[in-house]
Short mmCIF file of C-alpha atoms in Angstrom, two decimals:
data_model
loop_
_atom_site.label_atom_id
_atom_site.label_comp_id
_atom_site.label_asym_id
_atom_site.label_seq_id
_atom_site.Cartn_x
_atom_site.Cartn_y
_atom_site.Cartn_z
CA MET A 1 157.40 69.93 32.63
CA ILE A 2 154.16 67.93 32.25
CA HIS A 3 150.95 69.96 32.12
CA GLU A 4 148.27 68.76 34.51
CA ASP A 5 145.21 69.38 32.35
CA THR A 6 146.14 66.62 29.88
CA VAL A 7 149.12 64.47 28.99
CA ASN A 8 148.74 62.90 25.56
CA SER A 9 150.81 59.99 24.22
CA THR A 10 150.76 61.19 20.60
CA THR A 11 154.46 62.00 21.02
CA ARG A 12 156.47 59.52 23.05
CA LEU A 13 157.57 61.50 26.11
CA PRO A 14 160.63 60.24 28.00
CA SER A 15 163.43 58.39 26.29
CA VAL A 16 164.93 57.59 29.69
CA PRO A 17 162.67 55.92 32.32
CA CYS A 18 161.37 58.38 34.91
CA THR A 19 158.69 58.56 37.57
CA LEU A 20 155.52 60.61 37.65
CA PRO A 21 155.45 63.58 40.06
CA PRO A 22 153.79 62.37 43.31
CA ASP A 23 151.68 65.56 43.69
CA PHE A 24 150.30 65.40 40.17
CA GLY A 25 146.61 66.46 40.22
CA ARG A 26 146.84 68.18 43.61
CA TYR A 27 146.92 71.74 42.33
CA SER A 28 144.56 71.76 39.36
CA LYS A 29 141.31 70.09 38.34
CA LEU A 30 142.66 67.21 36.30
CA GLU A 31 140.12 65.76 33.83
CA ILE A 32 142.30 63.72 31.44
CA PHE A 33 145.53 61.91 32.28
CA HIS A 34 147.04 60.21 29.23
CA VAL A 35 150.63 58.94 29.30
CA GLY A 36 150.13 55.68 27.42
CA ASP A 37 152.96 53.96 25.53
CA ASN A 38 155.94 55.50 27.33
CA ASP A 39 158.67 54.38 29.74
CA PHE A 40 157.38 55.67 33.06
CA ILE A 41 158.25 53.65 36.14
CA GLY A 42 157.13 53.74 39.75
CA LYS A 43 153.63 54.25 41.15
CA LEU A 44 150.66 56.29 40.02
CA PRO A 45 150.30 59.62 41.86
CA GLU A 46 147.80 59.38 44.72
CA ASN A 47 145.98 62.64 43.88
CA LEU A 48 145.02 62.16 40.23
CA CYS A 49 141.34 62.46 41.20
CA TYR A 50 141.84 64.93 44.05
CA TYR A 51 139.09 67.26 42.78
CA GLY A 52 136.79 64.44 41.69
CA VAL A 53 136.62 65.44 38.02
CA LEU A 54 139.04 62.91 36.43
CA GLN A 55 137.27 61.32 33.45
CA ASN A 56 140.03 59.49 31.59
CA LEU A 57 142.96 57.60 33.12
CA THR A 58 145.12 56.13 30.34
CA VAL A 59 148.56 54.78 31.27
CA TYR A 60 148.82 51.61 29.19
CA GLU A 61 152.18 50.15 28.07
CA ASN A 62 154.52 51.64 30.65
CA ASN A 63 156.52 50.06 33.49
CA LEU A 64 154.36 51.37 36.32
CA ASN A 65 153.91 49.14 39.37
CA GLY A 66 152.52 48.93 42.86
CA GLU A 67 148.88 49.16 43.93
CA LEU A 68 146.36 51.56 42.47
CA PRO A 69 145.68 54.68 44.57
CA GLN A 70 142.76 54.05 46.93
CA SER A 71 141.37 57.47 45.99
CA LEU A 72 140.39 56.07 42.57
CA GLY A 73 137.66 54.10 44.34
CA ASN A 74 135.88 57.44 44.99
CA CYS A 75 136.43 58.91 41.53
CA ARG A 76 132.80 59.09 40.41
CA ALA A 77 133.49 61.05 37.20
CA LEU A 78 135.82 58.40 35.79
CA GLN A 79 134.65 57.03 32.41
CA ASP A 80 137.72 55.36 30.89
CA LEU A 81 140.25 53.26 32.80
CA LYS A 82 142.98 51.93 30.47
CA ILE A 83 145.97 50.74 32.48
CA GLN A 84 146.87 47.53 30.63
CA LYS A 85 150.43 46.24 30.11
CA ASN A 86 152.11 47.49 33.26
CA GLY A 87 153.24 45.84 36.50
CA PHE A 88 150.38 46.90 38.79
CA SER A 89 149.54 44.48 41.60
CA GLY A 90 147.35 44.05 44.66
CA VAL A 91 143.56 44.26 44.78
CA ILE A 92 141.32 46.71 42.98
CA PRO A 93 140.01 49.57 45.19
CA SER A 94 136.48 48.43 46.09
CA GLY A 95 134.63 51.49 44.84
CA LEU A 96 136.31 51.35 41.44
CA TRP A 97 134.35 48.27 40.29
CA THR A 98 131.07 50.17 40.66
CA SER A 99 132.16 53.69 39.68
CA PHE A 100 128.92 54.96 38.18
CA ASN A 101 130.14 56.52 34.90
CA LEU A 102 132.80 53.94 34.09
CA SER A 103 132.32 52.39 30.62
CA ASN A 104 135.79 51.05 29.69
CA PHE A 105 137.43 48.91 32.41
CA ILE A 106 140.70 47.65 30.89
CA LEU A 107 143.50 46.41 33.12
CA ALA A 108 144.84 43.44 31.15
CA SER A 109 148.43 42.18 31.49
CA ASN A 110 149.19 43.23 35.05
CA LYS A 111 149.52 41.33 38.35
CA PHE A 112 146.22 42.17 40.03
CA SER A 113 144.77 39.58 42.41
CA GLY A 114 141.64 39.03 44.45
CA GLU A 115 138.09 38.09 43.49
CA LEU A 116 135.68 39.44 40.90
CA PRO A 117 132.85 41.55 42.33
CA GLU A 118 129.17 40.59 42.54
CA ARG A 119 128.26 44.05 41.30
CA LEU A 120 129.77 46.01 38.45
CA SER A 121 129.07 49.52 37.20
CA ALA A 122 125.90 49.42 35.11
CA ASN A 123 127.59 51.42 32.35
CA ILE A 124 130.61 49.18 31.74
CA SER A 125 130.56 47.80 28.19
CA ARG A 126 134.19 46.67 27.83
CA PHE A 127 135.49 44.58 30.76
CA ASP A 128 139.02 43.26 30.19
CA ILE A 129 140.90 41.76 33.14
CA SER A 130 142.86 39.20 31.12
CA ASP A 131 146.40 38.04 32.01
CA ASN A 132 146.27 38.80 35.74
CA GLN A 133 146.04 36.71 38.90
CA PHE A 134 142.35 36.92 39.79
CA SER A 135 141.06 33.79 41.52
CA ARG A 136 137.99 32.05 42.95
CA ARG A 137 134.67 31.77 41.12
CA ILE A 138 132.99 33.97 38.56
CA PRO A 139 130.27 35.46 40.80
CA ALA A 140 126.61 34.57 40.37
CA GLY A 141 125.96 38.31 40.23
CA VAL A 142 127.45 38.36 36.73
CA SER A 143 123.83 38.25 35.54
CA SER A 144 123.50 41.92 36.54
CA TRP A 145 126.32 43.03 34.22
CA THR A 146 123.73 43.57 31.50
CA ASN A 147 125.56 46.23 29.46
CA VAL A 148 128.81 44.27 29.07
CA GLU A 149 129.59 43.63 25.40
CA TYR A 150 133.24 42.57 25.68
CA PHE A 151 134.15 40.20 28.56
CA ASP A 152 137.75 38.94 28.67
CA ALA A 153 138.93 37.16 31.83
CA SER A 154 141.42 34.85 30.11
CA LYS A 155 144.76 33.82 31.65
CA ASN A 156 143.74 34.08 35.31
CA ASN A 157 143.21 31.55 38.10
CA LEU A 158 139.40 31.44 38.06
CA THR A 159 137.87 28.22 39.36
CA GLY A 160 134.46 26.59 39.68
CA SER A 161 131.82 26.28 37.01
CA ILE A 162 130.60 28.89 34.54
CA PRO A 163 127.60 30.45 36.33
CA PRO A 164 124.26 30.23 34.48
CA GLY A 165 123.87 33.98 34.97
CA ILE A 166 126.48 34.65 32.31
CA THR A 167 123.94 33.53 29.70
CA ALA A 168 121.67 36.42 30.74
CA LEU A 169 123.89 39.09 29.15
CA PRO A 170 121.88 40.14 26.08
CA LYS A 171 124.47 42.54 24.62
CA LEU A 172 127.44 40.20 24.88
CA LEU A 173 129.52 40.10 21.67
CA TYR A 174 132.81 38.62 22.91
CA LEU A 175 133.40 36.04 25.67
CA ASN A 176 136.93 34.84 26.45
CA LEU A 177 137.66 32.66 29.50
CA HIS A 178 140.70 30.92 27.99
CA GLN A 179 143.35 29.37 30.27
CA ASN A 180 141.69 29.29 33.67
CA GLN A 181 140.71 26.35 35.90
CA LEU A 182 137.00 26.33 35.18
CA ASN A 183 135.15 23.02 35.38
CA GLY A 184 131.67 21.58 35.04
CA PRO A 185 129.31 21.79 32.07
CA PHE A 186 128.80 24.45 29.47
CA PRO A 187 125.58 26.37 30.31
CA SER A 188 122.75 25.04 28.15
CA ASP A 189 120.23 27.91 28.41
CA ILE A 190 121.92 30.35 26.03
CA PHE A 191 118.90 31.79 24.25
CA SER A 192 119.84 35.36 25.23
CA TRP A 193 123.13 35.26 23.31
CA LYS A 194 121.60 36.55 20.10
CA SER A 195 124.51 38.96 19.46
CA LEU A 196 127.40 36.79 20.64
CA GLU A 197 130.04 36.45 17.90
CA ILE A 198 133.08 34.97 19.67
CA ILE A 199 133.31 32.23 22.34
CA VAL A 200 136.77 31.18 23.58
CA LEU A 201 136.80 28.69 26.49
CA SER A 202 139.95 26.74 25.64
CA ARG A 203 142.44 25.31 28.16
CA ASN A 204 140.06 24.73 31.07
CA LYS A 205 138.54 21.59 32.60
CA LEU A 206 135.00 21.94 31.25
CA SER A 207 133.12 18.68 30.76
CA GLY A 208 129.80 17.22 29.66
CA GLN A 209 128.25 17.58 26.22
CA ILE A 210 128.48 20.61 23.98
CA PRO A 211 124.92 22.04 24.09
CA VAL A 212 122.85 21.71 20.93
CA MET A 213 121.78 25.36 21.22
CA ILE A 214 125.33 26.54 20.52
CA GLY A 215 124.76 25.67 16.87
CA ARG A 216 121.71 27.93 16.76
CA LEU A 217 123.34 31.15 17.91
CA PRO A 218 122.58 33.49 14.98
CA ALA A 219 125.73 35.65 15.15
CA LEU A 220 128.34 33.08 16.20
CA ASN A 221 131.53 33.41 14.14
CA VAL A 222 134.36 32.00 16.31
CA LEU A 223 134.15 28.99 18.67
CA ASP A 224 137.15 27.57 20.55
CA LEU A 225 136.45 24.80 23.08
CA SER A 226 139.82 23.04 22.69
CA GLU A 227 141.83 21.44 25.52
CA ASN A 228 138.89 20.64 27.80
CA GLN A 229 137.07 17.43 28.73
CA PHE A 230 133.93 17.70 26.61
CA SER A 231 132.37 14.38 25.63
CA GLY A 232 129.56 13.03 23.48
CA GLN A 233 128.84 13.82 19.86
CA ILE A 234 129.48 17.09 18.06
CA PRO A 235 126.19 18.99 17.69
CA SER A 236 125.14 20.60 14.45
CA LEU A 237 127.30 23.70 13.98
CA PRO A 238 126.78 26.55 11.49
CA SER A 239 129.00 26.20 8.42
CA THR A 240 129.43 30.00 8.54
CA LEU A 241 131.97 29.72 11.39
CA SER A 242 135.16 31.45 10.25
CA ASN A 243 137.24 29.82 12.98
CA PHE A 244 136.59 27.00 15.42
CA ASN A 245 138.55 24.40 17.38
CA LEU A 246 137.29 21.32 19.24
CA SER A 247 140.63 19.53 19.52
CA SER A 248 141.93 17.78 22.67
CA ASN A 249 138.63 16.69 24.20
CA HIS A 250 136.80 13.35 24.59
CA LEU A 251 134.32 13.77 21.74
CA THR A 252 132.94 10.71 19.91
CA GLY A 253 131.02 9.83 16.78
CA ARG A 254 131.19 11.03 13.21
CA ILE A 255 132.38 14.47 12.10
CA PRO A 256 129.50 16.52 10.58
CA SER A 257 129.74 16.19 6.80
CA ASP A 258 129.99 19.97 6.33
CA PHE A 259 133.40 19.91 8.03
CA GLU A 260 135.02 16.98 6.19
CA ASN A 261 137.34 19.40 4.45
CA PRO A 262 141.14 19.89 4.68
CA ALA A 263 140.49 23.44 5.92
CA TYR A 264 139.34 21.93 9.23
CA ALA A 265 142.24 19.46 9.57
CA THR A 266 143.37 20.82 12.96
CA CYS A 267 139.92 21.40 14.44
CA PHE A 268 139.24 17.85 15.69
CA LEU A 269 142.68 16.47 16.64
CA VAL A 270 143.26 14.43 19.83
CA ASN A 271 139.68 13.16 20.09
CA PRO A 272 140.25 9.37 19.84
CA GLY A 273 136.52 8.64 19.59
CA LEU A 274 135.92 10.74 16.48
CA CYS A 275 135.79 9.32 12.95
CA ALA A 276 135.23 10.63 9.43
CA ALA A 277 133.97 9.26 6.12
CA THR A 278 137.25 10.17 4.38
CA ARG A 279 140.90 10.53 5.36
CA VAL A 280 141.14 14.27 4.62
CA LEU A 281 141.05 15.03 8.37
CA ASN A 282 143.60 12.36 9.37
CA LEU A 283 141.01 10.69 11.60
CA ALA A 284 139.90 7.06 11.81
CA LEU A 285 137.43 6.03 9.14
CA CYS A 286 133.88 5.43 10.33
CA ASN A 287 132.93 1.73 9.96
CA ALA A 288 136.56 1.04 9.05
CA SER A 289 136.01 -2.72 9.50
CA SER A 290 134.01 -2.81 6.27
CA GLN A 291 137.00 -2.33 3.99
CA ARG A 292 135.70 -4.45 1.09
CA PRO A 293 132.35 -3.34 -0.34
CA THR A 294 129.71 -6.06 -0.60
CA LYS A 295 127.36 -6.60 -3.49
CA GLY A 296 124.55 -4.98 -1.53
CA SER A 297 126.63 -1.93 -0.61
CA SER A 298 127.75 -1.49 -4.24
CA TRP A 299 124.13 -1.59 -5.36
CA SER A 300 123.18 0.99 -2.67
CA LEU A 301 126.01 3.29 -3.75
CA GLY A 302 124.93 3.05 -7.38
CA LEU A 303 121.35 3.83 -6.41
CA ILE A 304 122.41 6.91 -4.46
CA ILE A 305 124.52 8.20 -7.34
CA GLY A 306 121.67 7.59 -9.76
CA LEU A 307 119.22 9.44 -7.53
CA VAL A 308 121.60 12.35 -7.18
CA VAL A 309 121.95 12.65 -10.96
CA ILE A 310 118.19 12.40 -11.49
CA ALA A 311 117.51 14.98 -8.77
CA PHE A 312 120.01 17.37 -10.33
CA LEU A 313 118.44 17.03 -13.77
CA LEU A 314 114.92 17.39 -12.40
CA ALA A 315 115.91 20.51 -10.47
CA SER A 316 117.46 22.07 -13.56
CA LEU A 317 114.53 21.21 -15.82
CA ALA A 318 111.97 22.26 -13.23
CA ALA A 319 113.72 25.59 -12.75
CA PHE A 320 113.69 26.05 -16.53
CA LEU A 321 109.94 25.48 -16.69
CA ILE A 322 109.22 27.80 -13.78
CA ILE A 323 111.19 30.55 -15.43
CA ARG A 324 109.34 29.92 -18.68
CA PHE A 325 106.08 30.11 -16.74
CA TYR A 326 107.00 33.43 -15.16
CA SER A 327 108.33 34.70 -18.50
CA LYS A 328 104.92 34.16 -20.08
CA ARG A 329 103.22 35.99 -17.24
CA ASN A 330 105.54 38.96 -17.63
CA ARG A 331 105.58 38.96 -21.44
CA GLY A 332 104.91 42.41 -22.84
CA LEU A 333 106.15 44.21 -19.73
CA ASP A 334 109.91 44.56 -20.06
CA ASN A 335 113.07 42.52 -20.53
CA SER A 336 114.55 43.18 -17.08
CA TRP A 337 115.94 40.39 -14.91
CA LYS A 338 113.62 38.67 -12.42
CA LEU A 339 114.67 36.59 -9.40
CA ILE A 340 112.98 33.60 -7.74
CA SER A 341 114.60 32.75 -4.41
CA PHE A 342 114.54 29.29 -2.80
CA GLN A 343 116.81 30.21 0.14
CA ARG A 344 117.60 33.33 2.15
CA LEU A 345 120.06 35.28 -0.04
CA SER A 346 122.76 37.84 0.70
CA PHE A 347 123.00 39.09 -2.90
CA ARG A 348 120.82 40.67 -5.59
CA GLU A 349 120.33 39.64 -9.19
CA SER A 350 122.40 42.62 -10.38
CA SER A 351 125.56 41.36 -8.64
CA ILE A 352 125.20 37.97 -10.37
CA VAL A 353 124.40 39.30 -13.86
CA SER A 354 127.24 41.83 -13.80
CA SER A 355 129.76 39.05 -13.04
CA LEU A 356 128.93 36.88 -16.05
CA THR A 357 132.15 37.74 -17.85
CA GLU A 358 134.45 35.62 -19.95
CA ASN A 359 137.06 35.63 -17.18
CA ASN A 360 134.63 33.88 -14.81
CA ILE A 361 133.71 30.98 -17.13
CA ILE A 362 134.66 27.57 -15.69
CA GLY A 363 132.78 25.26 -18.06
CA SER A 364 130.45 25.04 -21.03
CA GLY A 365 128.49 22.49 -23.02
CA GLY A 366 125.35 21.85 -24.94
CA TYR A 367 123.17 22.65 -21.93
CA GLY A 368 124.74 26.05 -21.17
CA THR A 369 127.71 27.93 -19.75
CA VAL A 370 128.85 27.73 -16.11
CA TYR A 371 130.39 30.70 -14.29
CA ARG A 372 132.16 31.00 -10.92
CA VAL A 373 130.85 34.21 -9.29
CA PRO A 374 132.03 35.79 -6.00
CA VAL A 375 129.27 36.87 -3.58
CA ASP A 376 129.29 38.30 -0.08
CA GLY A 377 128.64 35.76 2.67
CA LEU A 378 129.05 32.64 0.50
CA GLY A 379 132.46 33.09 -1.07
CA TYR A 380 131.54 31.82 -4.54
CA VAL A 381 128.45 30.46 -6.25
CA ALA A 382 128.11 28.46 -9.46
CA VAL A 383 125.90 30.07 -12.09
CA LYS A 384 124.62 28.08 -15.07
CA LYS A 385 123.36 30.24 -17.94
CA ILE A 386 120.78 28.62 -20.22
CA LEU A 387 119.36 30.23 -23.34
CA ASN A 388 115.57 30.16 -23.43
CA ASN A 389 115.24 28.69 -26.92
CA ARG A 390 113.86 25.19 -26.31
CA LYS A 391 110.32 23.89 -26.85
CA LEU A 392 109.08 21.80 -23.94
CA ASN A 393 105.76 20.04 -23.37
CA HIS A 394 103.39 22.55 -21.77
CA ARG A 395 101.75 19.83 -19.65
CA LEU A 396 105.02 19.30 -17.74
CA GLU A 397 105.06 22.86 -16.40
CA SER A 398 102.60 22.38 -13.56
CA SER A 399 104.24 19.21 -12.22
CA PHE A 400 107.79 20.58 -12.38
CA HIS A 401 106.59 23.84 -10.86
CA ALA A 402 105.75 21.84 -7.70
CA GLU A 403 108.88 19.66 -7.89
CA VAL A 404 111.34 22.55 -7.85
CA LYS A 405 110.04 23.78 -4.52
CA ILE A 406 110.77 20.37 -3.03
CA LEU A 407 114.18 19.98 -4.64
CA SER A 408 115.28 23.48 -3.71
CA ASN A 409 114.86 22.55 -0.05
CA ILE A 410 116.77 19.24 -0.13
CA ARG A 411 119.59 19.09 2.47
CA HIS A 412 122.06 16.37 1.51
CA GLY A 413 125.84 16.33 1.41
CA ASN A 414 125.87 14.90 -2.14
CA ILE A 415 123.31 17.25 -3.69
CA VAL A 416 124.23 20.77 -4.74
CA LYS A 417 121.83 23.29 -3.19
CA LEU A 418 119.77 25.35 -5.67
CA LEU A 419 119.72 28.90 -4.27
CA CYS A 420 117.64 30.81 -6.81
CA CYS A 421 116.72 31.35 -10.46
CA ILE A 422 117.33 34.62 -12.31
CA PHE A 423 115.72 35.08 -15.71
CA ASN A 424 114.41 37.32 -18.45
CA GLU A 425 112.81 36.55 -21.80
CA ASP A 426 116.13 35.72 -23.45
CA SER A 427 117.87 33.46 -20.94
CA MET A 428 117.85 32.07 -17.44
CA LEU A 429 120.46 31.64 -14.70
CA LEU A 430 120.49 28.79 -12.17
CA VAL A 431 122.48 29.77 -9.06
CA TYR A 432 123.90 26.85 -7.00
CA GLU A 433 125.86 26.87 -3.75
#
């Protein structure tokens, strides 16, 4: 016998498929109904919310089918609806979309059909209707779904363009519209997506240029725009992306230098108009017609290499002088480590100093020892340790003090970025990306 006050799926109930009693909920005030991850078949009982106090309806991963009871549309106490991975079909009872207390609306992997509503309960934060048969457009009223954090409508039959109102969801963390029939441009006014971490729009018919603003989203971590019809050049994208895919589009121009790396070999495939400076991405070489370098191009290459070497030496020497300058100012105080930052950092001097062990040494020479140090957010940094035992011309300090600020801000693919200096009276550490 199944008790009506709660049915929990901690222990798997039936080993042989069976149906749920049709009068379940009729004779007691049912608040929680949880039969997830079992082998139930048939329809949901009509009277689960007979007394209007049902708060949690969890029946995921069964073999239930048919339409949802119409009475659920009047179940105002309902907070959690988790009915994914069944065989439910038909349309959603109209009142269920806007049930006032509903916060989790999860009905993925069923056979529901119909259109998405203009209005949605103001309290819904997780909205997952993926792998169903919903059709027509995403409504313009999506702009009113302001508390939605997780929006997954992938694997449906949605058509039309992505409405501009979807960019007005300030709490959105996850957006997945994969494998629909959406067309038109990607919305360009996306300033409100300050928290958005994941965008998946693959396998649609979206076109136009990828908006420049997408590279300025501060929290973006995953971007998948593959198998669409995007054109134009690739905008500047953050190198902090852990996963992205722009393959199978109509993009043109040169790959951003930050992504000319074998790790991104599958990210740009099937874009005939794209090219790269090297063959590591298996793309056409940019300016491939100039196979044989001319005298002028050889001279230009030599000049660039020379400038890179000089800039590196100047940055190192300037950093040394700045540290010497700050050492003098702090002389007589203590011998603790000090840090001068040239970029926004995700680590402290203590995490660098504590990692200067023999196991982390990757090189050494007359100028100092180089360590490979793991740090959060960057993977690894290179740390050059230099003993403060050299006598340098005091008149050079002021000029190099100004130079290091310029060099620490240089953005060039061939110049290693100087992140910070860490020093005390005995030695100094130069931390490079």
